[in-house]
């Protein structure tokens, strides 16, 4: 099993006003360990540049069974699986004192950055990252609702990553900012539709049914940029 793990200490700047680790921080930790694991297995940024490829997140679901707090010492374990069709699935777990605290399931796609298309066939060097047997990824279905306008957000400097678009983890903060956050968030699902580039605006819309929220972001032409469901405890 090609599992990679590391230990972190949760910092105060990663936590919200309740002292709970933000979901955006959880997603950043998951992204970082995925990058470190890929580098260790030879799937470096240089290889991506040579092959004109990039991994993009299609959707991600994060579920916390127990909230993490400042100074918690946490073991993060991540494992990628061989692609099913065009989908690469990776799971990342957060452990504390031998108990599972939460899980992030991520579905990735590999794209040709020149042709701007999804790849089903890939350079064999990428196969070093996962086991031979493919794993059917979990199907994350967004539950849509009737929505009302909820303002807008601009993809500003501090929100942009090295790919020159809104970082995937930023969408977690955007979605949370659209809700009152009356109780701790127990689960978050985000589906990414279109990238948002520097200085582009996203119009936001929200709906609510009980303890579940639906957040949708659209670009100026009315096309969806992302959708999210949030479940509260």
mmCIF file of N, CA and C in Angstrom, residues 1-72:
data_model
loop_
_atom_site.group_PDB
_atom_site.id
_atom_site.type_symbol
_atom_site.label_atom_id
_atom_site.label_comp_id
_atom_site.label_asym_id
_atom_site.label_seq_id
_atom_site.Cartn_x
_atom_site.Cartn_y
_atom_site.Cartn_z
ATOM 1 N N UNK A 1 0.848 -1.184 0.000
ATOM 2 C CA UNK A 1 0.000 0.000 0.000
ATOM 3 C C UNK A 1 0.889 1.241 0.000
ATOM 4 N N UNK A 2 0.709 2.132 -0.943
ATOM 5 C CA UNK A 2 1.543 3.312 -1.067
ATOM 6 C C UNK A 2 0.940 4.436 -0.231
ATOM 7 N N UNK A 3 1.222 4.360 1.076
ATOM 8 C CA UNK A 3 0.704 5.331 2.035
ATOM 9 C C UNK A 3 1.845 6.241 2.478
ATOM 10 N N UNK A 4 1.560 7.512 2.536
ATOM 11 C CA UNK A 4 2.542 8.496 2.975
ATOM 12 C C UNK A 4 1.961 9.196 4.197
ATOM 13 N N UNK A 5 2.769 9.430 5.214
ATOM 14 C CA UNK A 5 2.262 10.106 6.399
ATOM 15 C C UNK A 5 3.288 11.074 6.965
ATOM 16 N N UNK A 6 2.782 12.031 7.709
ATOM 17 C CA UNK A 6 3.644 12.977 8.407
ATOM 18 C C UNK A 6 2.895 13.489 9.636
ATOM 19 N N UNK A 7 3.636 14.102 10.534
ATOM 20 C CA UNK A 7 3.055 14.638 11.759
ATOM 21 C C UNK A 7 3.075 16.158 11.708
ATOM 22 N N UNK A 8 1.984 16.772 12.143
ATOM 23 C CA UNK A 8 1.910 18.232 12.216
ATOM 24 C C UNK A 8 1.408 18.640 13.596
ATOM 25 N N UNK A 9 1.633 19.880 13.945
ATOM 26 C CA UNK A 9 1.020 20.482 15.112
ATOM 27 C C UNK A 9 0.098 21.591 14.625
ATOM 28 N N UNK A 10 -1.163 21.506 14.981
ATOM 29 C CA UNK A 10 -2.138 22.506 14.535
ATOM 30 C C UNK A 10 -1.764 23.866 15.117
ATOM 31 N N UNK A 11 -1.711 24.874 14.261
ATOM 32 C CA UNK A 11 -1.368 26.223 14.715
ATOM 33 C C UNK A 11 -2.630 27.052 14.932
ATOM 34 N N UNK A 12 -2.493 28.069 15.758
ATOM 35 C CA UNK A 12 -3.632 28.925 16.050
ATOM 36 C C UNK A 12 -4.172 29.638 14.829
ATOM 37 N N UNK A 13 -3.299 29.990 13.881
ATOM 38 C CA UNK A 13 -3.745 30.730 12.700
ATOM 39 C C UNK A 13 -4.569 29.847 11.762
ATOM 40 N N UNK A 14 -4.569 28.549 11.996
ATOM 41 C CA UNK A 14 -5.380 27.638 11.181
ATOM 42 C C UNK A 14 -6.782 27.439 11.756
ATOM 43 N N UNK A 15 -7.065 28.074 12.885
ATOM 44 C CA UNK A 15 -8.313 27.810 13.599
ATOM 45 C C UNK A 15 -9.238 29.027 13.587
ATOM 46 N N UNK A 16 -10.540 28.755 13.815
ATOM 47 C CA UNK A 16 -11.540 29.817 13.786
ATOM 48 C C UNK A 16 -11.780 30.377 15.187
ATOM 49 N N UNK A 17 -12.831 31.188 15.322
ATOM 50 C CA UNK A 17 -13.094 31.856 16.604
ATOM 51 C C UNK A 17 -13.511 30.872 17.697
ATOM 52 N N UNK A 18 -13.911 29.672 17.313
ATOM 53 C CA UNK A 18 -14.230 28.640 18.308
ATOM 54 C C UNK A 18 -12.990 27.845 18.719
ATOM 55 N N UNK A 19 -11.889 28.090 18.036
ATOM 56 C CA UNK A 19 -10.691 27.303 18.288
ATOM 57 C C UNK A 19 -10.685 25.988 17.531
ATOM 58 N N UNK A 20 -11.531 25.874 16.499
ATOM 59 C CA UNK A 20 -11.588 24.664 15.670
ATOM 60 C C UNK A 20 -10.816 24.893 14.374
ATOM 61 N N UNK A 21 -10.073 23.895 13.941
ATOM 62 C CA UNK A 21 -9.317 24.006 12.698
ATOM 63 C C UNK A 21 -10.269 24.236 11.531
ATOM 64 N N UNK A 22 -10.022 25.286 10.760
ATOM 65 C CA UNK A 22 -10.881 25.621 9.631
ATOM 66 C C UNK A 22 -10.812 24.540 8.552
ATOM 67 N N UNK A 23 -11.908 24.399 7.822
ATOM 68 C CA UNK A 23 -11.907 23.427 6.732
ATOM 69 C C UNK A 23 -10.961 23.848 5.617
ATOM 70 N N UNK A 24 -10.774 25.135 5.436
ATOM 71 C CA UNK A 24 -9.805 25.584 4.432
ATOM 72 C C UNK A 24 -8.403 25.143 4.827
ATOM 73 N N UNK A 25 -8.095 25.180 6.125
ATOM 74 C CA UNK A 25 -6.782 24.733 6.601
ATOM 75 C C UNK A 25 -6.632 23.228 6.433
ATOM 76 N N UNK A 26 -7.699 22.475 6.678
ATOM 77 C CA UNK A 26 -7.667 21.027 6.459
ATOM 78 C C UNK A 26 -7.387 20.711 4.991
ATOM 79 N N UNK A 27 -8.046 21.440 4.100
ATOM 80 C CA UNK A 27 -7.828 21.212 2.667
ATOM 81 C C UNK A 27 -6.406 21.582 2.258
ATOM 82 N N UNK A 28 -5.856 22.639 2.835
ATOM 83 C CA UNK A 28 -4.468 23.021 2.515
ATOM 84 C C UNK A 28 -3.495 21.948 2.990
ATOM 85 N N UNK A 29 -3.738 21.395 4.159
ATOM 86 C CA UNK A 29 -2.880 20.319 4.651
ATOM 87 C C UNK A 29 -2.981 19.098 3.745
ATOM 88 N N UNK A 30 -4.186 18.797 3.269
ATOM 89 C CA UNK A 30 -4.365 17.657 2.362
ATOM 90 C C UNK A 30 -3.649 17.902 1.037
ATOM 91 N N UNK A 31 -3.731 19.126 0.531
ATOM 92 C CA UNK A 31 -3.033 19.463 -0.713
ATOM 93 C C UNK A 31 -1.523 19.361 -0.528
ATOM 94 N N UNK A 32 -1.035 19.845 0.606
ATOM 95 C CA UNK A 32 0.407 19.862 0.831
ATOM 96 C C UNK A 32 0.974 18.453 0.939
ATOM 97 N N UNK A 33 0.308 17.584 1.689
ATOM 98 C CA UNK A 33 0.838 16.227 1.829
ATOM 99 C C UNK A 33 0.728 15.472 0.505
ATOM 100 N N UNK A 34 -0.278 15.786 -0.308
ATOM 101 C CA UNK A 34 -0.383 15.172 -1.636
ATOM 102 C C UNK A 34 0.795 15.584 -2.514
ATOM 103 N N UNK A 35 1.174 16.866 -2.424
ATOM 104 C CA UNK A 35 2.313 17.367 -3.191
ATOM 105 C C UNK A 35 3.608 16.718 -2.722
ATOM 106 N N UNK A 36 3.789 16.631 -1.410
ATOM 107 C CA UNK A 36 5.008 16.023 -0.871
ATOM 108 C C UNK A 36 5.102 14.548 -1.241
ATOM 109 N N UNK A 37 3.994 13.846 -1.174
ATOM 110 C CA UNK A 37 3.970 12.430 -1.540
ATOM 111 C C UNK A 37 4.318 12.258 -3.017
ATOM 112 N N UNK A 38 3.715 13.080 -3.854
ATOM 113 C CA UNK A 38 3.989 13.004 -5.303
ATOM 114 C C UNK A 38 5.462 13.275 -5.588
ATOM 115 N N UNK A 39 6.023 14.278 -4.926
ATOM 116 C CA UNK A 39 7.439 14.593 -5.122
ATOM 117 C C UNK A 39 8.313 13.404 -4.741
ATOM 118 N N UNK A 40 7.983 12.773 -3.614
ATOM 119 C CA UNK A 40 8.770 11.630 -3.158
ATOM 120 C C UNK A 40 8.718 10.474 -4.158
ATOM 121 N N UNK A 41 7.581 10.327 -4.855
ATOM 122 C CA UNK A 41 7.412 9.242 -5.818
ATOM 123 C C UNK A 41 7.854 9.626 -7.228
ATOM 124 N N UNK A 42 8.440 10.823 -7.375
ATOM 125 C CA UNK A 42 8.965 11.238 -8.672
ATOM 126 C C UNK A 42 7.997 12.000 -9.544
ATOM 127 N N UNK A 43 6.790 12.259 -9.046
ATOM 128 C CA UNK A 43 5.803 13.021 -9.823
ATOM 129 C C UNK A 43 5.963 14.486 -9.428
ATOM 130 N N UNK A 44 7.029 15.080 -9.918
ATOM 131 C CA UNK A 44 7.398 16.438 -9.533
ATOM 132 C C UNK A 44 6.772 17.469 -10.465
ATOM 133 N N UNK A 45 6.896 18.736 -10.080
ATOM 134 C CA UNK A 45 6.413 19.808 -10.942
ATOM 135 C C UNK A 45 7.186 19.824 -12.266
ATOM 136 N N UNK A 46 8.477 19.458 -12.215
ATOM 137 C CA UNK A 46 9.264 19.385 -13.445
ATOM 138 C C UNK A 46 8.684 18.350 -14.410
ATOM 139 N N UNK A 47 8.257 17.202 -13.886
ATOM 140 C CA UNK A 47 7.642 16.182 -14.742
ATOM 141 C C UNK A 47 6.348 16.704 -15.352
ATOM 142 N N UNK A 48 5.570 17.415 -14.563
ATOM 143 C CA UNK A 48 4.340 17.998 -15.105
ATOM 144 C C UNK A 48 4.657 18.995 -16.224
ATOM 145 N N UNK A 49 5.707 19.796 -16.041
ATOM 146 C CA UNK A 49 6.088 20.755 -17.076
ATOM 147 C C UNK A 49 6.558 20.035 -18.336
ATOM 148 N N UNK A 50 7.316 18.958 -18.165
ATOM 149 C CA UNK A 50 7.808 18.194 -19.315
ATOM 150 C C UNK A 50 6.675 17.559 -20.112
ATOM 151 N N UNK A 51 5.639 17.130 -19.405
ATOM 152 C CA UNK A 51 4.537 16.414 -20.057
ATOM 153 C C UNK A 51 3.324 17.307 -20.318
ATOM 154 N N UNK A 52 3.442 18.590 -19.993
ATOM 155 C CA UNK A 52 2.335 19.536 -20.189
ATOM 156 C C UNK A 52 1.059 19.031 -19.515
ATOM 157 N N UNK A 53 1.193 18.633 -18.255
ATOM 158 C CA UNK A 53 0.058 18.095 -17.514
ATOM 159 C C UNK A 53 -0.098 18.785 -16.176
ATOM 160 N N UNK A 54 -1.270 18.619 -15.605
ATOM 161 C CA UNK A 54 -1.527 19.113 -14.261
ATOM 162 C C UNK A 54 -2.678 18.315 -13.666
ATOM 163 N N UNK A 55 -2.602 18.065 -12.372
ATOM 164 C CA UNK A 55 -3.714 17.454 -11.661
ATOM 165 C C UNK A 55 -4.638 18.563 -11.170
ATOM 166 N N UNK A 56 -5.922 18.432 -11.452
ATOM 167 C CA UNK A 56 -6.926 19.374 -10.977
ATOM 168 C C UNK A 56 -7.953 18.625 -10.147
ATOM 169 N N UNK A 57 -8.467 19.287 -9.118
ATOM 170 C CA UNK A 57 -9.481 18.655 -8.275
ATOM 171 C C UNK A 57 -10.850 18.806 -8.919
ATOM 172 N N UNK A 58 -11.547 17.680 -9.053
ATOM 173 C CA UNK A 58 -12.911 17.690 -9.565
ATOM 174 C C UNK A 58 -13.903 17.952 -8.430
ATOM 175 N N UNK A 59 -13.726 17.225 -7.327
ATOM 176 C CA UNK A 59 -14.553 17.462 -6.145
ATOM 177 C C UNK A 59 -13.823 16.949 -4.915
ATOM 178 N N UNK A 60 -14.217 17.464 -3.764
ATOM 179 C CA UNK A 60 -13.592 17.075 -2.506
ATOM 180 C C UNK A 60 -14.649 17.072 -1.407
ATOM 181 N N UNK A 61 -14.604 16.049 -0.563
ATOM 182 C CA UNK A 61 -15.499 15.995 0.596
ATOM 183 C C UNK A 61 -14.660 15.815 1.860
ATOM 184 N N UNK A 62 -14.868 16.706 2.810
ATOM 185 C CA UNK A 62 -14.156 16.654 4.084
ATOM 186 C C UNK A 62 -15.160 16.432 5.205
ATOM 187 N N UNK A 63 -14.892 15.449 6.038
ATOM 188 C CA UNK A 63 -15.765 15.134 7.162
ATOM 189 C C UNK A 63 -14.926 15.031 8.431
ATOM 190 N N UNK A 64 -15.327 15.762 9.467
ATOM 191 C CA UNK A 64 -14.615 15.720 10.735
ATOM 192 C C UNK A 64 -15.499 15.058 11.786
ATOM 193 N N UNK A 65 -14.990 13.988 12.359
ATOM 194 C CA UNK A 65 -15.702 13.302 13.441
ATOM 195 C C UNK A 65 -15.430 13.978 14.782
ATOM 196 N N UNK A 66 -14.251 14.566 14.885
ATOM 197 C CA UNK A 66 -13.852 15.315 16.079
ATOM 198 C C UNK A 66 -13.101 16.555 15.600
ATOM 199 N N UNK A 67 -13.387 17.694 16.192
ATOM 200 C CA UNK A 67 -12.724 18.921 15.785
ATOM 201 C C UNK A 67 -11.279 18.942 16.287
ATOM 202 N N UNK A 68 -10.399 19.545 15.478
ATOM 203 C CA UNK A 68 -8.999 19.718 15.866
ATOM 204 C C UNK A 68 -8.794 21.141 16.395
ATOM 205 N N UNK A 69 -7.852 21.279 17.334
ATOM 206 C CA UNK A 69 -7.666 22.542 18.035
ATOM 207 C C UNK A 69 -6.183 22.929 18.049
ATOM 208 N N UNK A 70 -5.880 24.199 18.387
ATOM 209 C CA UNK A 70 -4.482 24.630 18.429
ATOM 210 C C UNK A 70 -3.630 23.718 19.305
ATOM 211 N N UNK A 71 -2.435 23.431 18.829
ATOM 212 C CA UNK A 71 -1.418 22.621 19.495
ATOM 213 C C UNK A 71 -1.730 21.125 19.509
ATOM 214 N N UNK A 72 -2.824 20.705 18.871
ATOM 215 C CA UNK A 72 -3.050 19.269 18.698
ATOM 216 C C UNK A 72 -1.939 18.707 17.811
#
